[in-house]
Coordinates of C-alpha atoms and ligand atoms in Angstrom, one line a residue:
M1 CA 124.9 77.1 94.4
S2 CA 125.7 75.4 91.1
N3 CA 122.1 75.5 89.9
T4 CA 120.8 78.8 88.7
H5 CA 117.1 77.7 88.8
T6 CA 115.2 76.8 91.9
S7 CA 111.5 76.4 92.7
V8 CA 111.6 78.7 95.7
L9 CA 114.3 81.2 96.4
I10 CA 114.3 82.3 100.1
I11 CA 116.0 85.5 101.1
G12 CA 117.3 85.5 104.7
G13 CA 118.5 82.7 107.0
G14 CA 117.1 83.8 110.3
P15 CA 114.8 81.3 112.0
I16 CA 111.9 82.1 109.6
G17 CA 113.9 81.6 106.4
L18 CA 115.5 78.5 107.8
A19 CA 112.1 77.1 108.9
L20 CA 110.7 77.7 105.4
A21 CA 113.6 76.0 103.7
G22 CA 113.4 73.1 106.2
D23 CA 109.6 72.6 105.6
L24 CA 109.9 72.9 101.9
G25 CA 112.8 70.4 102.0
W26 CA 110.8 68.1 104.2
R27 CA 108.2 68.2 101.4
G28 CA 110.8 67.3 98.8
I29 CA 110.6 70.7 97.2
N30 CA 113.7 72.1 95.6
C31 CA 114.7 75.5 97.1
T32 CA 117.6 77.8 97.7
L33 CA 118.2 79.9 100.8
I34 CA 120.6 82.8 100.6
E35 CA 121.8 84.6 103.8
K36 CA 124.1 87.6 103.8
G37 CA 125.6 86.6 107.2
D38 CA 127.9 83.6 107.8
G39 CA 125.3 81.7 109.8
T40 CA 126.5 82.6 113.3
V41 CA 124.1 84.4 115.6
G42 CA 125.7 87.5 117.1
Q43 CA 123.2 88.5 119.8
P44 CA 120.3 86.1 120.2
K45 CA 116.9 87.8 120.0
M46 CA 114.1 85.1 120.5
D47 CA 114.4 82.6 123.3
M48 CA 110.9 81.2 123.7
I49 CA 109.6 78.6 121.2
G50 CA 105.9 78.6 121.6
I51 CA 103.7 75.5 121.9
R52 CA 102.5 75.6 118.3
S53 CA 106.0 76.1 117.0
M54 CA 107.1 73.1 119.1
E55 CA 104.2 71.1 117.4
F56 CA 105.9 72.0 114.1
C57 CA 109.3 70.9 115.5
R58 CA 107.6 67.6 116.5
R59 CA 106.3 67.2 112.9
W60 CA 109.9 67.9 111.6
G61 CA 111.4 65.4 114.0
I62 CA 113.6 67.9 115.8
V63 CA 112.1 68.1 119.3
D64 CA 115.0 66.2 120.9
Q65 CA 117.5 68.6 119.2
V66 CA 115.7 71.6 120.5
E67 CA 115.6 70.1 124.0
S68 CA 119.3 69.3 124.0
A69 CA 120.4 72.5 122.1
G70 CA 122.2 74.0 125.1
Y71 CA 119.8 75.9 127.4
N72 CA 120.1 74.7 131.0
R73 CA 116.8 72.8 131.2
D74 CA 117.1 72.5 135.0
Y75 CA 117.1 76.3 135.4
P76 CA 113.9 77.7 137.1
Q77 CA 111.7 79.7 134.8
D78 CA 110.2 82.1 137.4
C79 CA 109.5 85.7 136.5
A80 CA 109.9 88.2 139.4
W81 CA 109.5 92.0 139.8
V82 CA 112.0 93.7 142.1
T83 CA 113.5 97.0 143.0
T84 CA 117.0 95.5 142.7
L85 CA 118.2 91.9 143.1
N86 CA 119.4 93.0 146.5
G87 CA 116.3 95.1 147.2
Y88 CA 112.6 94.3 147.5
E89 CA 110.7 91.7 145.6
F90 CA 107.2 92.9 144.7
G91 CA 106.0 89.5 143.4
R92 CA 106.7 86.5 141.3
E93 CA 105.1 84.0 139.0
C94 CA 106.7 80.6 139.5
F95 CA 107.4 78.3 136.6
P96 CA 109.3 75.0 136.8
P97 CA 112.5 74.3 134.9
M98 CA 111.9 73.1 131.3
S99 CA 112.9 69.6 132.3
Q100 CA 110.0 69.5 134.7
E101 CA 107.3 71.4 132.8
K102 CA 104.6 69.1 131.4
P103 CA 102.7 69.7 128.2
P104 CA 99.1 71.0 128.7
I105 CA 96.3 68.6 127.9
H106 CA 95.7 70.4 124.6
S107 CA 99.0 69.5 123.1
P108 CA 101.6 66.7 122.9
Q109 CA 104.2 69.4 123.3
K110 CA 105.0 72.3 125.6
R111 CA 106.8 75.5 124.9
E112 CA 110.6 75.4 125.1
R113 CA 113.3 77.9 126.1
C114 CA 115.8 77.8 123.3
P115 CA 117.4 81.1 122.4
Q116 CA 118.2 81.9 118.8
N117 CA 121.9 81.0 119.1
F118 CA 120.8 77.5 120.0
F119 CA 117.7 77.3 117.8
D120 CA 119.2 78.5 114.5
P121 CA 121.8 75.7 114.4
V122 CA 119.1 73.2 115.0
L123 CA 117.2 74.6 112.1
Q124 CA 120.4 74.7 110.0
R125 CA 120.9 71.0 110.6
F126 CA 117.3 70.3 109.7
V127 CA 117.7 72.3 106.4
R128 CA 120.9 70.5 105.6
S129 CA 119.2 67.1 106.1
S130 CA 117.2 67.7 102.9
S131 CA 119.0 67.0 99.6
S132 CA 116.6 69.3 97.8
V133 CA 117.7 72.4 99.7
S134 CA 120.7 74.6 98.9
L135 CA 121.9 76.9 101.7
A136 CA 124.3 79.7 100.7
Y137 CA 125.7 81.9 103.4
N138 CA 127.7 85.2 102.8
T139 CA 125.3 85.8 99.9
D140 CA 123.5 89.1 99.6
L141 CA 120.3 89.8 97.6
L142 CA 121.0 92.9 95.5
E143 CA 117.7 93.2 93.6
F144 CA 115.1 91.0 91.9
E145 CA 112.6 91.2 89.1
D146 CA 109.2 89.4 89.0
Q147 CA 109.0 88.4 85.4
E148 CA 106.4 86.5 83.4
G149 CA 106.7 82.9 84.6
G150 CA 109.3 83.4 87.3
V151 CA 111.5 85.6 89.4
E152 CA 115.1 86.7 88.6
A153 CA 117.3 87.6 91.5
H154 CA 120.7 89.3 91.4
V155 CA 122.9 88.1 94.3
R156 CA 126.4 88.8 95.4
D157 CA 128.9 86.5 97.0
I158 CA 130.2 88.7 99.9
L159 CA 133.5 86.9 100.2
T160 CA 134.5 87.0 96.5
G161 CA 132.4 90.0 95.3
E162 CA 131.2 87.8 92.4
T163 CA 127.6 88.5 91.3
R164 CA 125.3 86.0 89.7
V165 CA 121.7 85.6 88.7
L166 CA 119.3 83.1 90.3
R167 CA 116.0 82.2 88.8
A168 CA 113.1 80.9 90.7
D169 CA 109.4 80.1 90.4
Y170 CA 108.7 82.0 93.6
L171 CA 110.7 84.3 95.9
V172 CA 110.1 84.7 99.7
G173 CA 111.6 87.5 101.6
C174 CA 112.4 86.3 105.1
D175 CA 114.9 89.1 105.4
G176 CA 113.9 90.7 108.6
G177 CA 112.5 94.0 109.7
A178 CA 114.5 96.1 107.2
S179 CA 113.4 93.7 104.4
K180 CA 114.8 94.7 101.1
V181 CA 112.3 92.4 99.5
R182 CA 109.4 94.3 101.1
Q183 CA 110.9 97.6 100.2
Q184 CA 111.4 96.7 96.6
L185 CA 107.8 95.6 96.4
G186 CA 106.8 99.0 97.8
I187 CA 104.8 97.5 100.5
E188 CA 104.0 99.8 103.4
M189 CA 104.1 98.9 107.1
V190 CA 101.2 100.1 109.1
G191 CA 101.2 100.7 112.9
D192 CA 103.5 102.3 115.4
A193 CA 107.2 102.6 114.2
V194 CA 108.5 103.4 117.6
L195 CA 107.1 102.0 120.9
T196 CA 110.4 102.4 122.8
Y197 CA 114.1 102.5 122.1
T198 CA 115.8 99.8 124.1
T199 CA 119.4 98.6 124.5
N200 CA 120.1 94.9 125.0
I201 CA 123.3 93.9 126.7
I202 CA 124.5 90.3 126.9
F203 CA 126.9 89.9 129.8
R204 CA 128.7 87.0 131.3
C205 CA 128.8 86.4 135.1
Q206 CA 129.3 83.1 136.7
D207 CA 127.1 82.5 139.7
L208 CA 125.1 85.7 139.5
E209 CA 122.6 83.9 141.9
Q210 CA 125.3 84.0 144.6
L211 CA 125.3 87.8 144.6
H212 CA 121.8 88.3 145.8
D213 CA 119.1 86.8 148.1
K214 CA 116.3 86.3 145.5
K215 CA 115.3 82.9 144.3
P216 CA 116.6 82.3 140.8
G217 CA 114.5 83.2 137.9
Y218 CA 114.4 83.3 134.1
R219 CA 113.3 86.9 134.1
F220 CA 113.5 89.9 136.5
I221 CA 111.7 93.1 135.9
F222 CA 113.2 96.2 137.7
I223 CA 110.9 98.8 139.0
G224 CA 112.3 102.0 140.5
S225 CA 110.7 105.2 141.6
E226 CA 110.5 106.2 137.9
G227 CA 108.6 103.0 137.0
T228 CA 109.7 99.9 135.1
W229 CA 113.2 100.6 133.6
A230 CA 114.9 97.3 132.8
T231 CA 114.7 93.6 132.6
L232 CA 117.2 90.7 133.1
V233 CA 116.8 87.4 131.3
A234 CA 118.7 84.1 132.0
I235 CA 119.7 83.7 128.3
N236 CA 121.4 80.3 128.6
G237 CA 120.4 79.4 132.2
R238 CA 124.0 79.3 133.1
D239 CA 126.4 82.2 133.0
Q240 CA 125.0 84.5 130.3
W241 CA 122.4 87.2 130.9
R242 CA 120.5 89.6 128.7
F243 CA 119.9 92.9 130.3
S244 CA 117.4 95.2 128.5
L245 CA 117.5 98.8 129.4
I246 CA 114.1 100.1 128.3
G247 CA 114.2 103.7 127.0
D248 CA 111.4 105.8 125.7
G249 CA 110.5 107.3 122.4
Q250 CA 113.8 109.2 122.2
K251 CA 116.9 107.6 120.5
R252 CA 119.9 107.7 122.8
T253 CA 123.4 106.1 122.4
L254 CA 124.6 104.7 125.7
T255 CA 128.3 104.5 126.6
E256 CA 129.7 101.3 128.1
E257 CA 130.1 103.2 131.4
E258 CA 126.4 104.0 131.5
V259 CA 125.5 100.4 130.6
R260 CA 127.7 99.1 133.4
A261 CA 126.2 101.5 135.9
S262 CA 122.7 100.4 135.0
I263 CA 123.6 96.7 135.4
I264 CA 125.1 97.4 138.8
R265 CA 122.1 99.4 139.8
A266 CA 119.8 96.4 138.9
V267 CA 121.9 93.9 140.9
G268 CA 122.1 96.4 143.7
K269 CA 125.9 96.2 144.4
P270 CA 129.1 96.3 142.4
F271 CA 130.3 93.0 140.9
D272 CA 132.5 91.7 138.1
F273 CA 131.0 90.9 134.7
E274 CA 132.1 90.7 131.1
I275 CA 130.0 92.5 128.5
L276 CA 129.7 90.3 125.4
S277 CA 127.6 92.5 123.2
I278 CA 125.5 95.7 123.2
L279 CA 122.6 96.0 120.8
P280 CA 120.5 99.1 120.6
W281 CA 117.1 98.4 118.9
V282 CA 113.7 99.8 118.4
R283 CA 110.5 98.2 119.6
R284 CA 107.8 98.5 117.0
Q285 CA 104.2 97.5 116.3
L286 CA 104.0 97.2 112.6
V287 CA 102.3 94.9 110.1
A288 CA 102.8 95.0 106.3
R289 CA 99.8 96.1 104.4
H290 CA 100.2 93.2 102.0
Y291 CA 102.1 89.9 102.2
R292 CA 102.5 89.3 98.5
K293 CA 102.9 90.8 95.1
G294 CA 102.8 88.4 92.1
R295 CA 105.3 85.6 92.7
V296 CA 107.0 87.3 95.6
F297 CA 106.0 86.9 99.3
I298 CA 107.2 88.2 102.6
A299 CA 107.2 86.3 105.9
G300 CA 108.4 86.7 109.5
D301 CA 109.8 90.0 110.7
A302 CA 109.7 91.2 107.1
A303 CA 105.9 91.1 107.4
H304 CA 105.4 92.1 111.0
L305 CA 107.4 93.6 113.8
T306 CA 106.3 93.3 117.4
S307 CA 107.5 94.1 120.9
P308 CA 109.0 90.9 122.3
T309 CA 106.7 91.1 125.3
G310 CA 104.9 87.8 125.0
G311 CA 107.4 86.1 122.7
F312 CA 105.2 86.2 119.7
G313 CA 107.5 87.5 117.0
M314 CA 109.2 84.4 115.7
N315 CA 106.3 82.2 116.6
T316 CA 104.0 84.3 114.4
G317 CA 106.7 84.0 111.6
L318 CA 106.7 80.2 111.9
L319 CA 102.9 80.2 111.4
D320 CA 103.5 82.3 108.3
V321 CA 105.9 79.8 106.7
V322 CA 104.1 76.7 107.7
N323 CA 101.0 78.2 106.1
L324 CA 102.9 79.3 103.0
S325 CA 105.1 76.2 102.5
W326 CA 102.5 73.7 101.6
K327 CA 100.8 76.2 99.2
L328 CA 104.1 76.8 97.4
A329 CA 104.7 73.0 97.3
A330 CA 101.2 72.5 95.8
M331 CA 101.9 75.0 93.1
V332 CA 105.3 73.5 92.3
E333 CA 103.8 70.0 92.3
G334 CA 100.9 71.2 90.1
W335 CA 97.9 70.5 92.2
G336 CA 97.5 73.9 93.8
G337 CA 94.7 76.0 92.3
A338 CA 95.2 79.3 90.6
H339 CA 93.9 81.2 93.7
L340 CA 95.6 79.2 96.4
L341 CA 98.4 81.6 97.0
E342 CA 96.0 84.5 97.6
S343 CA 94.9 82.7 100.8
Y344 CA 98.3 83.2 102.5
E345 CA 97.8 86.9 103.2
A346 CA 94.1 86.5 103.9
E347 CA 94.9 83.9 106.6
Q348 CA 98.1 85.1 108.1
L349 CA 97.8 88.9 108.1
P350 CA 95.0 89.0 110.6
V351 CA 97.0 86.6 112.9
A352 CA 99.9 89.1 112.9
V353 CA 97.6 92.1 113.6
R354 CA 96.2 90.3 116.6
N355 CA 99.6 89.1 117.9
V356 CA 101.5 92.4 117.6
G357 CA 98.6 94.2 119.3
E358 CA 98.6 91.7 122.1
A359 CA 102.4 92.2 122.5
T360 CA 102.0 96.0 122.7
E361 CA 99.3 95.5 125.4
N362 CA 101.8 93.3 127.3
L363 CA 104.4 96.1 127.0
R364 CA 101.9 98.6 128.2
R365 CA 101.1 96.5 131.2
M366 CA 104.8 95.8 132.0
L367 CA 105.6 99.6 131.8
S368 CA 102.4 100.7 133.5
P369 CA 104.1 101.8 136.7
R370 CA 105.5 104.6 134.6
I371 CA 102.1 106.0 134.1
A372 CA 100.4 104.7 137.3
E373 CA 100.8 106.8 140.5
L374 CA 103.7 105.0 142.1
N375 CA 103.8 105.4 145.9
P376 CA 107.3 106.8 146.6
S377 CA 107.2 105.4 150.1
M378 CA 107.5 101.9 148.6
F379 CA 111.2 102.5 148.0
D380 CA 111.9 103.9 151.4
S381 CA 113.0 101.4 154.0
E382 CA 112.4 103.9 156.8
D383 CA 108.7 104.5 156.0
S384 CA 106.4 102.6 158.3
G385 CA 103.8 102.1 155.6
A386 CA 106.3 101.0 152.9
E387 CA 105.9 97.2 153.4
A388 CA 102.1 97.4 153.1
A389 CA 102.4 99.6 150.0
R390 CA 104.8 97.2 148.4
I391 CA 102.5 94.2 149.1
E392 CA 99.5 96.0 147.7
Y393 CA 101.4 97.1 144.6
G394 CA 103.1 93.7 144.1
Q395 CA 99.8 91.9 144.2
R396 CA 98.3 94.2 141.6
Y397 CA 101.3 93.9 139.3
T398 CA 101.4 90.1 139.7
E399 CA 97.8 89.9 138.7
M400 CA 98.2 92.3 135.8
M401 CA 101.2 90.5 134.3
R402 CA 99.4 87.0 134.2
R403 CA 98.0 87.7 130.7
E404 CA 101.6 87.8 129.3
W405 CA 102.8 84.7 131.1
F406 CA 99.7 82.6 130.2
S407 CA 98.9 83.1 126.5
I408 CA 98.1 79.6 125.2
G409 CA 95.0 81.0 123.4
V410 CA 97.3 83.2 121.2
H411 CA 99.5 80.3 120.3
L412 CA 96.8 77.7 119.6
G413 CA 93.6 79.6 119.2
Y414 CA 94.3 81.5 116.0
V415 CA 91.6 80.9 113.3
Y416 CA 91.5 81.5 109.6
E417 CA 88.1 83.1 109.6
G418 CA 87.0 84.4 106.2
S419 CA 89.7 82.4 104.3
P420 CA 88.7 81.7 100.7
I421 CA 90.0 78.1 101.1
V422 CA 88.2 77.2 104.3
V423 CA 84.6 76.0 104.2
L424 CA 82.8 77.3 107.3
D425 CA 80.1 75.1 108.7
G426 CA 77.7 77.7 110.0
T427 CA 78.7 77.4 113.6
P428 CA 79.4 80.7 115.3
R429 CA 83.0 81.9 115.6
P430 CA 84.1 81.2 119.2
P431 CA 85.5 84.3 121.0
L432 CA 89.2 84.8 120.8
E433 CA 90.9 83.6 124.0
T434 CA 94.3 84.6 125.4
S435 CA 95.1 82.8 128.6
S436 CA 92.8 79.9 127.9
Y437 CA 92.3 77.7 124.9
T438 CA 89.2 75.7 124.0
P439 CA 90.0 73.1 121.4
T440 CA 87.6 73.0 118.4
A441 CA 87.6 71.4 115.0
R442 CA 85.5 74.2 113.5
P443 CA 86.9 74.9 110.0
G444 CA 89.8 77.4 110.1
S445 CA 91.0 76.2 113.5
R446 CA 94.0 74.2 114.4
A447 CA 92.9 70.5 114.3
P448 CA 92.9 69.6 118.0
H449 CA 95.2 67.2 119.7
A450 CA 94.1 63.9 121.3
W451 CA 96.2 60.9 122.2
I452 CA 95.4 58.0 119.8
G453 CA 97.9 55.5 121.0
E454 CA 101.0 55.3 123.1
G455 CA 102.8 58.6 122.6
R456 CA 100.9 59.2 119.4
S457 CA 98.8 62.3 118.8
T458 CA 96.2 63.2 116.2
L459 CA 98.7 65.9 115.2
D460 CA 101.1 63.2 114.1
L461 CA 98.7 62.3 111.3
F462 CA 99.0 65.7 109.6
G463 CA 101.7 67.3 107.5
K464 CA 102.4 66.2 104.0
G465 CA 99.1 66.1 102.3
F466 CA 95.4 66.5 103.1
V467 CA 93.9 64.1 105.6
L468 CA 90.2 63.1 105.8
L469 CA 89.5 61.9 109.3
R470 CA 86.5 59.6 109.5
F471 CA 85.0 59.0 112.9
G472 CA 82.9 56.2 114.5
A473 CA 82.4 52.5 114.1
N474 CA 80.7 52.9 110.7
P475 CA 82.2 56.0 109.2
P476 CA 80.5 57.5 106.1
P477 CA 81.9 56.4 102.7
A478 CA 84.5 58.8 101.3
N479 CA 85.8 57.2 98.2
I480 CA 84.3 59.7 95.9
L481 CA 86.3 62.4 97.7
K482 CA 89.4 60.4 97.3
D483 CA 88.7 60.0 93.6
A484 CA 88.0 63.7 93.2
A485 CA 91.3 64.6 94.9
A486 CA 93.2 62.0 92.8
S487 CA 91.7 63.4 89.6
V488 CA 93.6 66.7 90.3
K489 CA 96.6 65.0 92.0
M490 CA 95.8 66.5 95.4
P491 CA 97.4 64.3 98.0
L492 CA 94.7 62.9 100.3
Q493 CA 94.8 60.2 102.9
I494 CA 91.8 58.8 104.6
I495 CA 92.2 57.8 108.3
D496 CA 89.6 56.2 110.5
L497 CA 89.5 57.1 114.2
Q498 CA 87.4 55.8 117.0
G499 CA 87.2 56.8 120.7
E500 CA 84.9 58.9 122.8
E501 CA 87.3 61.7 123.5
V502 CA 88.5 62.2 119.9
E503 CA 85.0 61.9 118.5
K504 CA 83.7 64.5 120.9
L505 CA 86.6 66.8 120.1
Y506 CA 86.2 66.7 116.4
A507 CA 82.4 66.7 116.7
R508 CA 81.6 65.6 113.1
R509 CA 81.9 62.3 111.4
L510 CA 84.1 63.7 108.6
V511 CA 86.9 66.3 109.1
L512 CA 89.2 67.4 106.4
V513 CA 92.6 68.6 107.6
R514 CA 95.1 70.6 105.5
P515 CA 98.8 69.9 105.3
D516 CA 99.5 72.7 107.8
G517 CA 97.2 71.0 110.3
Q518 CA 94.3 73.4 110.1
V519 CA 90.7 72.2 109.5
A520 CA 89.5 72.9 106.0
W521 CA 86.0 71.4 106.2
R522 CA 83.8 69.2 108.3
A523 CA 80.4 67.6 108.2
D524 CA 78.6 64.3 108.9
A525 CA 78.5 63.4 105.3
L526 CA 80.2 64.4 102.0
P527 CA 78.5 67.1 100.0
E528 CA 77.0 66.0 96.7
D529 CA 79.5 68.1 94.8
V530 CA 82.8 66.8 96.1
S531 CA 84.7 68.4 93.2
T532 CA 83.7 71.8 94.4
L533 CA 84.9 70.9 97.9
V534 CA 88.3 69.8 96.5
D535 CA 88.6 72.8 94.3
T536 CA 87.8 75.2 97.2
V537 CA 90.4 73.8 99.6
R538 CA 93.1 73.7 96.9
G539 CA 92.3 77.2 95.9
A540 CA 91.0 76.5 92.4
I541 CA 87.8 78.6 92.8
P542 CA 88.1 82.3 92.6
S543 CA 86.9 83.8 95.8
E544 CA 84.4 86.6 95.9
P545 CA 86.4 89.7 95.2
Q546 CA 86.7 90.9 98.8
E547 CA 86.8 94.6 99.7
Y548 CA 89.9 93.9 101.6
S549 CA 90.4 96.4 104.3
F550 CA 93.4 96.5 106.5
Q551 CA 91.5 98.8 108.9
A552 CA 88.7 96.2 109.1
V553 CA 91.2 93.5 110.0
I554 CA 92.6 95.8 112.7
A555 CA 89.2 96.6 114.0
E556 CA 88.1 93.0 114.1
V557 CA 91.0 91.7 116.3
Ligands
LIG601 C1 115.0 91.0 122.6 C2 114.1 90.2 121.7 C3 113.5 89.0 122.3 C4 112.7 88.2 121.5 N1 112.2 87.1 122.0 C5 111.3 86.4 121.3 C6 110.8 85.2 121.8 O1 111.1 84.8 122.9 N2 110.0 84.4 120.9 C7 109.6 84.9 119.7 O2 108.9 84.2 119.0 N3 110.2 86.0 119.2 C8 111.0 86.7 119.9 N4 111.6 87.8 119.4 C9 111.4 88.2 118.0 C10 112.2 87.3 117.1 O3 113.5 87.3 117.4 C11 112.0 87.7 115.6 O4 110.6 87.7 115.3 C12 112.7 86.7 114.7 O5 114.1 86.7 114.9 C13 112.4 87.0 113.3 O6 113.1 86.1 112.4 P1 113.3 86.4 110.9 O7 114.0 85.2 110.4 O8 112.0 86.8 110.3 O9 114.2 87.7 110.8 P2 115.7 87.9 111.3 O10 116.0 87.0 112.5 O11 115.9 89.3 111.4 O12 116.5 87.3 110.1 C14 116.6 87.9 108.9 C15 117.8 87.4 108.1 O13 117.8 88.0 106.8 C16 119.1 88.3 106.5 N5 119.1 89.3 105.4 C17 118.6 90.5 105.4 N6 118.8 91.1 104.2 C18 119.3 90.2 103.4 C19 119.8 90.3 102.0 N7 119.6 91.4 101.3 N8 120.3 89.2 101.5 C20 120.5 88.0 102.3 N9 120.1 88.0 103.6 C21 119.5 89.0 104.1 C22 119.7 88.8 107.7 O14 121.1 88.8 107.7 C23 119.1 87.9 108.8 O15 119.9 86.8 109.1 C24 112.4 88.6 120.1 C25 113.0 89.8 119.6 C26 113.8 90.6 120.4 C27 114.4 91.8 119.8

């Protein structure tokens, strides 16, 4: 940290801060990331990298590293609901091991199982591969000041106690749920601060599969006569397991003895295991009322907190930083318009509201036996009607849980409706989907995937600047758009594509795709006033002052 000035100062080196630093570095933007920890992950939280996030990893060239990061990719990914591992199995959703899962037709990638203790090091290497990024561990943000023309941050080296001042054009708080940045900005979180108290225990047990008669699985949900009370996750697909003891709205501190007894109850017989860590935490459904004040932004858990049910937390945070990164780069490089940064909150906040709500609904479904009338005979091996009751209950539970397991629409179908830098084309907004996804190149949507050559996706065309796709044998002329973009130094590449599938998918002869891979505009011909188009998508035109209502966002999604 020899430089005291940087373009973007990032606070927090969890997956979101690292991804932002990596993406900015990939764009050649000078930035500094400070993290108060030493870079090691104590207890991994996230373990599922969603399909859109994997598309970003593809863009960054780190897919191979994610795949080889350490998770046992031959381990089956089934989810099953049982009384205990040695008791009854109510039902199961079967998923192949990662090594056998194929990408869906809508993407060149598939989701990946890669817990945070494996993913963070991949991101750290990605960050370190950029010479424009400085990464400082053991460095704590004390306070900051948003001044005219820049931000001044006071930071402390935790190892030496030395304090210093860092200056930046922009500051982004990726400092997690208890975000000091958000607190100093005075931004309120809206929603439900306590869904459940839960205790996560990582334990080691070689060959846990040999202790029971159930087929192996990534996740087991334990249902007792009191309802759903715990889950078990194969955290590395080998010898480490994450047991989550789901509490209620009351805070309780569990002793190691209680934790051990619960794990043995779940397995259904005594066995030897080593507890590696115990982490009590609170499940929340919260979204920040704002994502920005002046030159300071928040992203990831600093901006939204969600129940892990569905695996949306980090994946939503990655959307935040991919959305924000190119906009910050545009400002630093000088081609971003004066209103470009306003679009970050307008685009990403509604996505978070939707995703945290979906996660809470998943939690509600998973816990629903608590409130549903459980038939006590299901747990009684002597009762003659027990088997039929279990089958009936199991089928219902299996059906109900599908929405959590199949959520491609949440990962790919988000849309920046109402964004000031997206030019809508008059087509109606398609309904939001959860378990299905209908690709569309309607402005505001993720530009869809189609194969355009051996192993090459349309998605591989997007990333660094704007791309104008021209379709058909005689595509419409577009040089005046290129000239208009060049006149304000907005990077724009023109790429011609032909092919029945891709032309049908994009549905217009001209489609303008942003650096984050979202469609900004489409039509069959350029508008007469191309300068206004360029100025709109680069945020140079003041948007209508919106009566921005958080409640309206919540009501809409
Ligand atoms: C049990 C569980 C399972 C989950 N599973 C999934 C999943 O499968 N998929 C998914 O997408 N999400 C999942 N999540 C959510 C996911 O883990 C989080 O959304 C994600 O970790 C958020 O990343 P972040 O970088 O925003 O915050 P964090 O990971 O909390 O990182 C914030 C960082 O900021 C640092 N920091 C804080 N204050 C300062 C300061 N003053 N100065 C310097 N540094 C500071 C902290 O040390 C920390 O390293 C899960 C969460 C839990 C609890």
